[in-house]
Amino acid sequence: MTLRIIHVGLGGWGGDWARRAIPPVPGIEVAALVDPAEPTLRSVQQDLGLAENQAFPSLTAALAAVSADAVVITAPAVTHVPLALEALEAGKHVLVEKPFANTAEEAATAVRRAADLGLIIQVSQNYRTYPAPRITQRLLQEGVLGELAAISIDFRRWDNDLPFEDNPHYRFPHPLINDMAIHHLDLLRMITGQEAVRVYTKVMDPSFSKYVEEASAVMTIEMADGLVVSYRGSWLSRGEPTPWAGVWRITGEHGELSFTSRDGTAQDPAAADVVSVHRHGMERETVELPAQDFYDRSAGLEIFRDAIRDGSVPETAGAANLGSLALMEAAARSAASGQVEEVRIP
């Protein structure tokens, strides 16, 4: 079975999806492209070698003109749920970029509608597909550290050189919490198998920051079993940059597990993936990581394809993603209120 998709949103990251993430995955055929900006639309259409009548200014027009099984949404986050609902009403499965929505309750409307219609809605939480977090999840489930005592996460990058008018990232809503930390918060839920219950966030950027909203944040997160997690993230760090998934230290009754992930090359996407375990009284051990056929967004698309084929529930189905979105939302509320905020999952 070939999965025919309509791809909506081709600017920036969406264009990268079209050119690099979708083409390698077998069993996927792009039936149509959608973007309201004509130059962007035609550029991707020509790069992919698609016909002019496969390019449309709106999802409505594409749905009326082509036969497809699913819609992939990589448009701006504010459009995710409206586009997803339109696709679902047309009987199409949906894969949507993170963050799923700007609020958990808005995302829940699409989750409920997909359930009503018997359709899949999946969120692209691409950091989950790398070997380091997946092996970490397994080792923690197997009890390699015993009872967990603490988790610390550090993310450091410098993204402050371009003039304000040349970098749209400066104007993103919550560029650290919503656009970047959502990955780390989702990984936290994945590796622990727990939901967060409370979060306290402090943001304070230096005067040289060109960001409209927070470019750095410190969070204290309480998980369901009382485990306390320390998170520090910044787009304004002149320190040694971390891999995109950050640097993690997980301590427990029997020792410490460290991992980093997602900073490889096109030839070896998992080149920076490292997991090491230091058990009390023993030498630190580097864990062997398995090779994969696909990584990142391509791996998520493969999962989406297979779920549609066999009727399974994907790991990052919309319902399962609500906990990550609710934690992200609570972190942003705490940054604004200056108070500890409850994580409210619809």
PDB file of N, CA and C in Angstrom, residues 197-285:
ATOM      1  N   VAL A 197       3.433  16.947  37.151  1.00  0.00           N
ATOM      2  CA  VAL A 197       2.262  17.455  37.871  1.00  0.00           C
ATOM      3  C   VAL A 197       2.359  18.943  38.201  1.00  0.00           C
ATOM      4  N   ARG A 198       3.583  19.443  38.396  1.00  0.00           N
ATOM      5  CA  ARG A 198       3.766  20.856  38.707  1.00  0.00           C
ATOM      6  C   ARG A 198       5.070  21.352  38.089  1.00  0.00           C
ATOM      7  N   VAL A 199       5.131  22.672  37.823  1.00  0.00           N
ATOM      8  CA  VAL A 199       6.342  23.252  37.247  1.00  0.00           C
ATOM      9  C   VAL A 199       6.491  24.692  37.712  1.00  0.00           C
ATOM     10  N   TYR A 200       7.734  25.084  37.963  1.00  0.00           N
ATOM     11  CA  TYR A 200       8.061  26.477  38.248  1.00  0.00           C
ATOM     12  C   TYR A 200       9.097  26.920  37.233  1.00  0.00           C
ATOM     13  N   THR A 201       8.836  28.030  36.568  1.00  0.00           N
ATOM     14  CA  THR A 201       9.716  28.538  35.507  1.00  0.00           C
ATOM     15  C   THR A 201      10.164  29.953  35.829  1.00  0.00           C
ATOM     16  N   LYS A 202      11.431  30.203  35.638  1.00  0.00           N
ATOM     17  CA  LYS A 202      11.973  31.550  35.768  1.00  0.00           C
ATOM     18  C   LYS A 202      12.664  31.926  34.472  1.00  0.00           C
ATOM     19  N   VAL A 203      12.293  33.065  33.911  1.00  0.00           N
ATOM     20  CA  VAL A 203      12.944  33.552  32.699  1.00  0.00           C
ATOM     21  C   VAL A 203      13.483  34.953  32.958  1.00  0.00           C
ATOM     22  N   MET A 204      14.665  35.225  32.450  1.00  0.00           N
ATOM     23  CA  MET A 204      15.238  36.566  32.516  1.00  0.00           C
ATOM     24  C   MET A 204      16.355  36.632  31.506  1.00  0.00           C
ATOM     25  N   ASP A 205      16.111  37.306  30.391  1.00  0.00           N
ATOM     26  CA  ASP A 205      17.114  37.387  29.338  1.00  0.00           C
ATOM     27  C   ASP A 205      17.967  38.640  29.492  1.00  0.00           C
ATOM     28  N   PRO A 206      19.244  38.556  29.082  1.00  0.00           N
ATOM     29  CA  PRO A 206      20.110  39.733  29.152  1.00  0.00           C
ATOM     30  C   PRO A 206      19.684  40.792  28.142  1.00  0.00           C
ATOM     31  N   SER A 207      20.208  41.982  28.318  1.00  0.00           N
ATOM     32  CA  SER A 207      19.795  43.108  27.477  1.00  0.00           C
ATOM     33  C   SER A 207      20.188  42.921  26.019  1.00  0.00           C
ATOM     34  N   PHE A 208      21.185  42.067  25.743  1.00  0.00           N
ATOM     35  CA  PHE A 208      21.610  41.886  24.347  1.00  0.00           C
ATOM     36  C   PHE A 208      20.729  40.897  23.582  1.00  0.00           C
ATOM     37  N   SER A 209      19.746  40.302  24.229  1.00  0.00           N
ATOM     38  CA  SER A 209      18.860  39.372  23.537  1.00  0.00           C
ATOM     39  C   SER A 209      18.013  40.107  22.509  1.00  0.00           C
ATOM     40  N   LYS A 210      17.884  39.536  21.310  1.00  0.00           N
ATOM     41  CA  LYS A 210      17.046  40.108  20.265  1.00  0.00           C
ATOM     42  C   LYS A 210      15.660  39.455  20.229  1.00  0.00           C
ATOM     43  N   TYR A 211      15.419  38.532  21.145  1.00  0.00           N
ATOM     44  CA  TYR A 211      14.140  37.815  21.171  1.00  0.00           C
ATOM     45  C   TYR A 211      13.051  38.659  21.815  1.00  0.00           C
ATOM     46  N   VAL A 212      11.842  38.571  21.248  1.00  0.00           N
ATOM     47  CA  VAL A 212      10.695  39.293  21.809  1.00  0.00           C
ATOM     48  C   VAL A 212      10.253  38.631  23.107  1.00  0.00           C
ATOM     49  N   GLU A 213      10.199  37.296  23.113  1.00  0.00           N
ATOM     50  CA  GLU A 213       9.852  36.552  24.323  1.00  0.00           C
ATOM     51  C   GLU A 213      11.060  35.728  24.754  1.00  0.00           C
ATOM     52  N   GLU A 214      10.881  34.883  25.754  1.00  0.00           N
ATOM     53  CA  GLU A 214      12.022  34.264  26.420  1.00  0.00           C
ATOM     54  C   GLU A 214      12.912  33.470  25.473  1.00  0.00           C
ATOM     55  N   ALA A 215      14.221  33.670  25.597  1.00  0.00           N
ATOM     56  CA  ALA A 215      15.214  32.887  24.868  1.00  0.00           C
ATOM     57  C   ALA A 215      15.976  31.976  25.812  1.00  0.00           C
ATOM     58  N   SER A 216      15.715  32.088  27.110  1.00  0.00           N
ATOM     59  CA  SER A 216      16.332  31.212  28.088  1.00  0.00           C
ATOM     60  C   SER A 216      15.356  31.013  29.237  1.00  0.00           C
ATOM     61  N   ALA A 217      15.494  29.880  29.918  1.00  0.00           N
ATOM     62  CA  ALA A 217      14.591  29.577  31.022  1.00  0.00           C
ATOM     63  C   ALA A 217      15.212  28.530  31.929  1.00  0.00           C
ATOM     64  N   VAL A 218      14.838  28.597  33.183  1.00  0.00           N
ATOM     65  CA  VAL A 218      15.174  27.573  34.169  1.00  0.00           C
ATOM     66  C   VAL A 218      13.861  27.053  34.729  1.00  0.00           C
ATOM     67  N   MET A 219      13.714  25.729  34.769  1.00  0.00           N
ATOM     68  CA  MET A 219      12.479  25.127  35.275  1.00  0.00           C
ATOM     69  C   MET A 219      12.796  24.111  36.356  1.00  0.00           C
ATOM     70  N   THR A 220      11.910  24.025  37.314  1.00  0.00           N
ATOM     71  CA  THR A 220      11.893  22.931  38.270  1.00  0.00           C
ATOM     72  C   THR A 220      10.578  22.188  38.058  1.00  0.00           C
ATOM     73  N   ILE A 221      10.681  20.915  37.732  1.00  0.00           N
ATOM     74  CA  ILE A 221       9.517  20.124  37.348  1.00  0.00           C
ATOM     75  C   ILE A 221       9.331  18.990  38.342  1.00  0.00           C
ATOM     76  N   GLU A 222       8.113  18.834  38.832  1.00  0.00           N
ATOM     77  CA  GLU A 222       7.795  17.725  39.722  1.00  0.00           C
ATOM     78  C   GLU A 222       7.002  16.680  38.949  1.00  0.00           C
ATOM     79  N   MET A 223       7.498  15.437  38.984  1.00  0.00           N
ATOM     80  CA  MET A 223       6.823  14.347  38.301  1.00  0.00           C
ATOM     81  C   MET A 223       5.805  13.680  39.227  1.00  0.00           C
ATOM     82  N   ALA A 224       5.013  12.780  38.672  1.00  0.00           N
ATOM     83  CA  ALA A 224       3.893  12.191  39.411  1.00  0.00           C
ATOM     84  C   ALA A 224       4.328  11.469  40.673  1.00  0.00           C
ATOM     85  N   ASP A 225       5.520  10.854  40.670  1.00  0.00           N
ATOM     86  CA  ASP A 225       5.964  10.104  41.852  1.00  0.00           C
ATOM     87  C   ASP A 225       6.800  10.960  42.797  1.00  0.00           C
ATOM     88  N   GLY A 226       6.864  12.274  42.530  1.00  0.00           N
ATOM     89  CA  GLY A 226       7.614  13.179  43.387  1.00  0.00           C
ATOM     90  C   GLY A 226       9.023  13.471  42.906  1.00  0.00           C
ATOM     91  N   LEU A 227       9.494  12.778  41.868  1.00  0.00           N
ATOM     92  CA  LEU A 227      10.827  13.032  41.321  1.00  0.00           C
ATOM     93  C   LEU A 227      10.940  14.488  40.877  1.00  0.00           C
ATOM     94  N   VAL A 228      12.047  15.132  41.234  1.00  0.00           N
ATOM     95  CA  VAL A 228      12.262  16.539  40.885  1.00  0.00           C
ATOM     96  C   VAL A 228      13.284  16.626  39.751  1.00  0.00           C
ATOM     97  N   VAL A 229      12.940  17.387  38.737  1.00  0.00           N
ATOM     98  CA  VAL A 229      13.763  17.529  37.528  1.00  0.00           C
ATOM     99  C   VAL A 229      14.197  18.980  37.392  1.00  0.00           C
ATOM    100  N   SER A 230      15.474  19.188  37.107  1.00  0.00           N
ATOM    101  CA  SER A 230      16.026  20.522  36.888  1.00  0.00           C
ATOM    102  C   SER A 230      16.309  20.699  35.405  1.00  0.00           C
ATOM    103  N   TYR A 231      15.766  21.770  34.834  1.00  0.00           N
ATOM    104  CA  TYR A 231      15.959  22.037  33.399  1.00  0.00           C
ATOM    105  C   TYR A 231      16.530  23.430  33.213  1.00  0.00           C
ATOM    106  N   ARG A 232      17.586  23.530  32.409  1.00  0.00           N
ATOM    107  CA  ARG A 232      18.171  24.821  32.051  1.00  0.00           C
ATOM    108  C   ARG A 232      18.348  24.870  30.540  1.00  0.00           C
ATOM    109  N   GLY A 233      17.733  25.851  29.905  1.00  0.00           N
ATOM    110  CA  GLY A 233      17.821  25.958  28.454  1.00  0.00           C
ATOM    111  C   GLY A 233      18.088  27.377  28.018  1.00  0.00           C
ATOM    112  N   SER A 234      18.825  27.536  26.914  1.00  0.00           N
ATOM    113  CA  SER A 234      19.141  28.882  26.447  1.00  0.00           C
ATOM    114  C   SER A 234      19.497  28.901  24.971  1.00  0.00           C
ATOM    115  N   TRP A 235      18.970  29.913  24.280  1.00  0.00           N
ATOM    116  CA  TRP A 235      19.394  30.252  22.927  1.00  0.00           C
ATOM    117  C   TRP A 235      20.498  31.325  22.965  1.00  0.00           C
ATOM    118  N   LEU A 236      20.918  31.733  24.162  1.00  0.00           N
ATOM    119  CA  LEU A 236      21.841  32.851  24.309  1.00  0.00           C
ATOM    120  C   LEU A 236      23.113  32.443  25.036  1.00  0.00           C
ATOM    121  N   SER A 237      23.477  31.165  24.953  1.00  0.00           N
ATOM    122  CA  SER A 237      24.625  30.677  25.698  1.00  0.00           C
ATOM    123  C   SER A 237      25.899  30.731  24.861  1.00  0.00           C
ATOM    124  N   ARG A 238      26.933  31.364  25.423  1.00  0.00           N
ATOM    125  CA  ARG A 238      28.259  31.353  24.810  1.00  0.00           C
ATOM    126  C   ARG A 238      29.083  30.168  25.317  1.00  0.00           C
ATOM    127  N   GLY A 239      28.472  29.329  26.136  1.00  0.00           N
ATOM    128  CA  GLY A 239      29.155  28.142  26.614  1.00  0.00           C
ATOM    129  C   GLY A 239      29.223  27.077  25.532  1.00  0.00           C
ATOM    130  N   GLU A 240      29.849  25.946  25.857  1.00  0.00           N
ATOM    131  CA  GLU A 240      29.968  24.858  24.893  1.00  0.00           C
ATOM    132  C   GLU A 240      28.576  24.409  24.470  1.00  0.00           C
ATOM    133  N   PRO A 241      28.266  24.417  23.173  1.00  0.00           N
ATOM    134  CA  PRO A 241      26.916  24.029  22.752  1.00  0.00           C
ATOM    135  C   PRO A 241      26.653  22.557  23.009  1.00  0.00           C
ATOM    136  N   THR A 242      25.440  22.267  23.400  1.00  0.00           N
ATOM    137  CA  THR A 242      25.035  20.877  23.610  1.00  0.00           C
ATOM    138  C   THR A 242      24.442  20.322  22.319  1.00  0.00           C
ATOM    139  N   PRO A 243      24.352  18.996  22.187  1.00  0.00           N
ATOM    140  CA  PRO A 243      23.518  18.445  21.123  1.00  0.00           C
ATOM    141  C   PRO A 243      22.087  18.949  21.282  1.00  0.00           C
ATOM    142  N   TRP A 244      21.302  18.807  20.221  1.00  0.00           N
ATOM    143  CA  TRP A 244      19.956  19.382  20.226  1.00  0.00           C
ATOM    144  C   TRP A 244      19.053  18.784  21.304  1.00  0.00           C
ATOM    145  N   ALA A 245      19.251  17.532  21.628  1.00  0.00           N
ATOM    146  CA  ALA A 245      18.437  16.916  22.682  1.00  0.00           C
ATOM    147  C   ALA A 245      18.952  17.243  24.073  1.00  0.00           C
ATOM    148  N   GLY A 246      20.054  17.980  24.155  1.00  0.00           N
ATOM    149  CA  GLY A 246      20.581  18.386  25.451  1.00  0.00           C
ATOM    150  C   GLY A 246      21.507  17.360  26.059  1.00  0.00           C
ATOM    151  N   VAL A 247      21.995  17.684  27.256  1.00  0.00           N
ATOM    152  CA  VAL A 247      22.834  16.799  28.052  1.00  0.00           C
ATOM    153  C   VAL A 247      22.038  16.413  29.290  1.00  0.00           C
ATOM    154  N   TRP A 248      21.866  15.116  29.495  1.00  0.00           N
ATOM    155  CA  TRP A 248      21.026  14.588  30.573  1.00  0.00           C
ATOM    156  C   TRP A 248      21.883  13.837  31.587  1.00  0.00           C
ATOM    157  N   ARG A 249      21.584  14.061  32.864  1.00  0.00           N
ATOM    158  CA  ARG A 249      22.178  13.278  33.943  1.00  0.00           C
ATOM    159  C   ARG A 249      21.039  12.772  34.826  1.00  0.00           C
ATOM    160  N   ILE A 250      20.958  11.461  34.948  1.00  0.00           N
ATOM    161  CA  ILE A 250      19.883  10.826  35.704  1.00  0.00           C
ATOM    162  C   ILE A 250      20.526  10.032  36.827  1.00  0.00           C
ATOM    163  N   THR A 251      20.266  10.409  38.061  1.00  0.00           N
ATOM    164  CA  THR A 251      20.875   9.726  39.198  1.00  0.00           C
ATOM    165  C   THR A 251      19.841   8.879  39.916  1.00  0.00           C
ATOM    166  N   GLY A 252      20.322   7.782  40.465  1.00  0.00           N
ATOM    167  CA  GLY A 252      19.425   6.872  41.158  1.00  0.00           C
ATOM    168  C   GLY A 252      20.126   6.111  42.262  1.00  0.00           C
ATOM    169  N   GLU A 253      19.429   5.164  42.801  1.00  0.00           N
ATOM    170  CA  GLU A 253      19.902   4.368  43.928  1.00  0.00           C
ATOM    171  C   GLU A 253      21.217   3.652  43.638  1.00  0.00           C
ATOM    172  N   HIS A 254      21.407   3.206  42.389  1.00  0.00           N
ATOM    173  CA  HIS A 254      22.568   2.380  42.055  1.00  0.00           C
ATOM    174  C   HIS A 254      23.626   3.097  41.234  1.00  0.00           C
ATOM    175  N   GLY A 255      23.415   4.370  40.883  1.00  0.00           N
ATOM    176  CA  GLY A 255      24.417   5.063  40.081  1.00  0.00           C
ATOM    177  C   GLY A 255      23.818   6.177  39.249  1.00  0.00           C
ATOM    178  N   GLU A 256      24.486   6.464  38.131  1.00  0.00           N
ATOM    179  CA  GLU A 256      24.082   7.571  37.273  1.00  0.00           C
ATOM    180  C   GLU A 256      24.094   7.134  35.809  1.00  0.00           C
ATOM    181  N   LEU A 257      23.111   7.598  35.054  1.00  0.00           N
ATOM    182  CA  LEU A 257      23.066   7.410  33.594  1.00  0.00           C
ATOM    183  C   LEU A 257      23.127   8.785  32.953  1.00  0.00           C
ATOM    184  N   SER A 258      23.993   8.918  31.950  1.00  0.00           N
ATOM    185  CA  SER A 258      24.101  10.164  31.188  1.00  0.00           C
ATOM    186  C   SER A 258      23.809   9.871  29.723  1.00  0.00           C
ATOM    187  N   PHE A 259      23.181  10.825  29.049  1.00  0.00           N
ATOM    188  CA  PHE A 259      23.033  10.660  27.603  1.00  0.00           C
ATOM    189  C   PHE A 259      22.960  12.001  26.903  1.00  0.00           C
ATOM    190  N   THR A 260      23.366  11.978  25.636  1.00  0.00           N
ATOM    191  CA  THR A 260      23.185  13.100  24.719  1.00  0.00           C
ATOM    192  C   THR A 260      22.629  12.537  23.419  1.00  0.00           C
ATOM    193  N   SER A 261      22.031  13.407  22.597  1.00  0.00           N
ATOM    194  CA  SER A 261      21.393  12.901  21.378  1.00  0.00           C
ATOM    195  C   SER A 261      21.149  14.023  20.386  1.00  0.00           C
ATOM    196  N   ARG A 262      21.063  13.626  19.140  1.00  0.00           N
ATOM    197  CA  ARG A 262      20.663  14.440  18.004  1.00  0.00           C
ATOM    198  C   ARG A 262      21.617  15.596  17.693  1.00  0.00           C
ATOM    199  N   ASP A 263      22.800  15.247  17.224  1.00  0.00           N
ATOM    200  CA  ASP A 263      23.723  16.256  16.716  1.00  0.00           C
ATOM    201  C   ASP A 263      24.678  15.611  15.728  1.00  0.00           C
ATOM    202  N   GLY A 264      24.127  14.704  14.919  1.00  0.00           N
ATOM    203  CA  GLY A 264      24.959  13.968  13.981  1.00  0.00           C
ATOM    204  C   GLY A 264      25.098  14.651  12.645  1.00  0.00           C
ATOM    205  N   THR A 265      25.472  13.866  11.635  1.00  0.00           N
ATOM    206  CA  THR A 265      25.661  14.366  10.276  1.00  0.00           C
ATOM    207  C   THR A 265      24.659  13.695   9.351  1.00  0.00           C
ATOM    208  N   ALA A 266      24.601  14.165   8.113  1.00  0.00           N
ATOM    209  CA  ALA A 266      23.716  13.527   7.141  1.00  0.00           C
ATOM    210  C   ALA A 266      24.110  12.066   6.933  1.00  0.00           C
ATOM    211  N   GLN A 267      25.399  11.782   6.998  1.00  0.00           N
ATOM    212  CA  GLN A 267      25.880  10.418   6.808  1.00  0.00           C
ATOM    213  C   GLN A 267      25.619   9.559   8.049  1.00  0.00           C
ATOM    214  N   ASP A 268      25.671  10.169   9.220  1.00  0.00           N
ATOM    215  CA  ASP A 268      25.460   9.450  10.472  1.00  0.00           C
ATOM    216  C   ASP A 268      24.649  10.324  11.423  1.00  0.00           C
ATOM    217  N   PRO A 269      23.325  10.312  11.291  1.00  0.00           N
ATOM    218  CA  PRO A 269      22.479  11.190  12.112  1.00  0.00           C
ATOM    219  C   PRO A 269      22.632  10.978  13.612  1.00  0.00           C
ATOM    220  N   ALA A 270      23.025   9.769  14.017  1.00  0.00           N
ATOM    221  CA  ALA A 270      23.141   9.460  15.443  1.00  0.00           C
ATOM    222  C   ALA A 270      24.579   9.534  15.934  1.00  0.00           C
ATOM    223  N   ALA A 271      25.434  10.277  15.227  1.00  0.00           N
ATOM    224  CA  ALA A 271      26.854  10.332  15.589  1.00  0.00           C
ATOM    225  C   ALA A 271      27.075  10.871  16.997  1.00  0.00           C
ATOM    226  N   ALA A 272      26.207  11.754  17.453  1.00  0.00           N
ATOM    227  CA  ALA A 272      26.375  12.343  18.791  1.00  0.00           C
ATOM    228  C   ALA A 272      25.593  11.602  19.866  1.00  0.00           C
ATOM    229  N   ASP A 273      24.881  10.552  19.498  1.00  0.00           N
ATOM    230  CA  ASP A 273      24.107   9.807  20.485  1.00  0.00           C
ATOM    231  C   ASP A 273      25.036   8.954  21.339  1.00  0.00           C
ATOM    232  N   VAL A 274      25.042   9.222  22.627  1.00  0.00           N
ATOM    233  CA  VAL A 274      25.887   8.496  23.573  1.00  0.00           C
ATOM    234  C   VAL A 274      25.081   8.238  24.844  1.00  0.00           C
ATOM    235  N   VAL A 275      25.150   7.013  25.335  1.00  0.00           N
ATOM    236  CA  VAL A 275      24.567   6.656  26.627  1.00  0.00           C
ATOM    237  C   VAL A 275      25.664   6.010  27.454  1.00  0.00           C
ATOM    238  N   SER A 276      25.855   6.480  28.684  1.00  0.00           N
ATOM    239  CA  SER A 276      26.826   5.843  29.576  1.00  0.00           C
ATOM    240  C   SER A 276      26.195   5.648  30.943  1.00  0.00           C
ATOM    241  N   VAL A 277      26.606   4.564  31.598  1.00  0.00           N
ATOM    242  CA  VAL A 277      26.080   4.228  32.921  1.00  0.00           C
ATOM    243  C   VAL A 277      27.260   4.073  33.877  1.00  0.00           C
ATOM    244  N   HIS A 278      27.173   4.754  35.013  1.00  0.00           N
ATOM    245  CA  HIS A 278      28.195   4.656  36.051  1.00  0.00           C
ATOM    246  C   HIS A 278      27.537   4.061  37.291  1.00  0.00           C
ATOM    247  N   ARG A 279      27.710   2.757  37.484  1.00  0.00           N
ATOM    248  CA  ARG A 279      27.182   2.098  38.672  1.00  0.00           C
ATOM    249  C   ARG A 279      28.150   2.297  39.836  1.00  0.00           C
ATOM    250  N   HIS A 280      27.590   2.384  41.009  1.00  0.00           N
ATOM    251  CA  HIS A 280      28.410   2.634  42.202  1.00  0.00           C
ATOM    252  C   HIS A 280      29.518   1.584  42.336  1.00  0.00           C
ATOM    253  N   GLY A 281      30.741   2.070  42.468  1.00  0.00           N
ATOM    254  CA  GLY A 281      31.874   1.185  42.674  1.00  0.00           C
ATOM    255  C   GLY A 281      32.420   0.538  41.418  1.00  0.00           C
ATOM    256  N   MET A 282      31.914   0.939  40.234  1.00  0.00           N
ATOM    257  CA  MET A 282      32.347   0.333  38.980  1.00  0.00           C
ATOM    258  C   MET A 282      32.791   1.416  38.004  1.00  0.00           C
ATOM    259  N   GLU A 283      33.497   1.018  36.953  1.00  0.00           N
ATOM    260  CA  GLU A 283      33.901   1.955  35.908  1.00  0.00           C
ATOM    261  C   GLU A 283      32.690   2.365  35.082  1.00  0.00           C
ATOM    262  N   ARG A 284      32.736   3.592  34.556  1.00  0.00           N
ATOM    263  CA  ARG A 284      31.652   4.045  33.681  1.00  0.00           C
ATOM    264  C   ARG A 284      31.631   3.197  32.407  1.00  0.00           C
ATOM    265  N   GLU A 285      30.433   2.769  32.013  1.00  0.00           N
ATOM    266  CA  GLU A 285      30.256   1.903  30.850  1.00  0.00           C
ATOM    267  C   GLU A 285      29.491   2.645  29.757  1.00  0.00           C
TER     268      GLU A 285
END
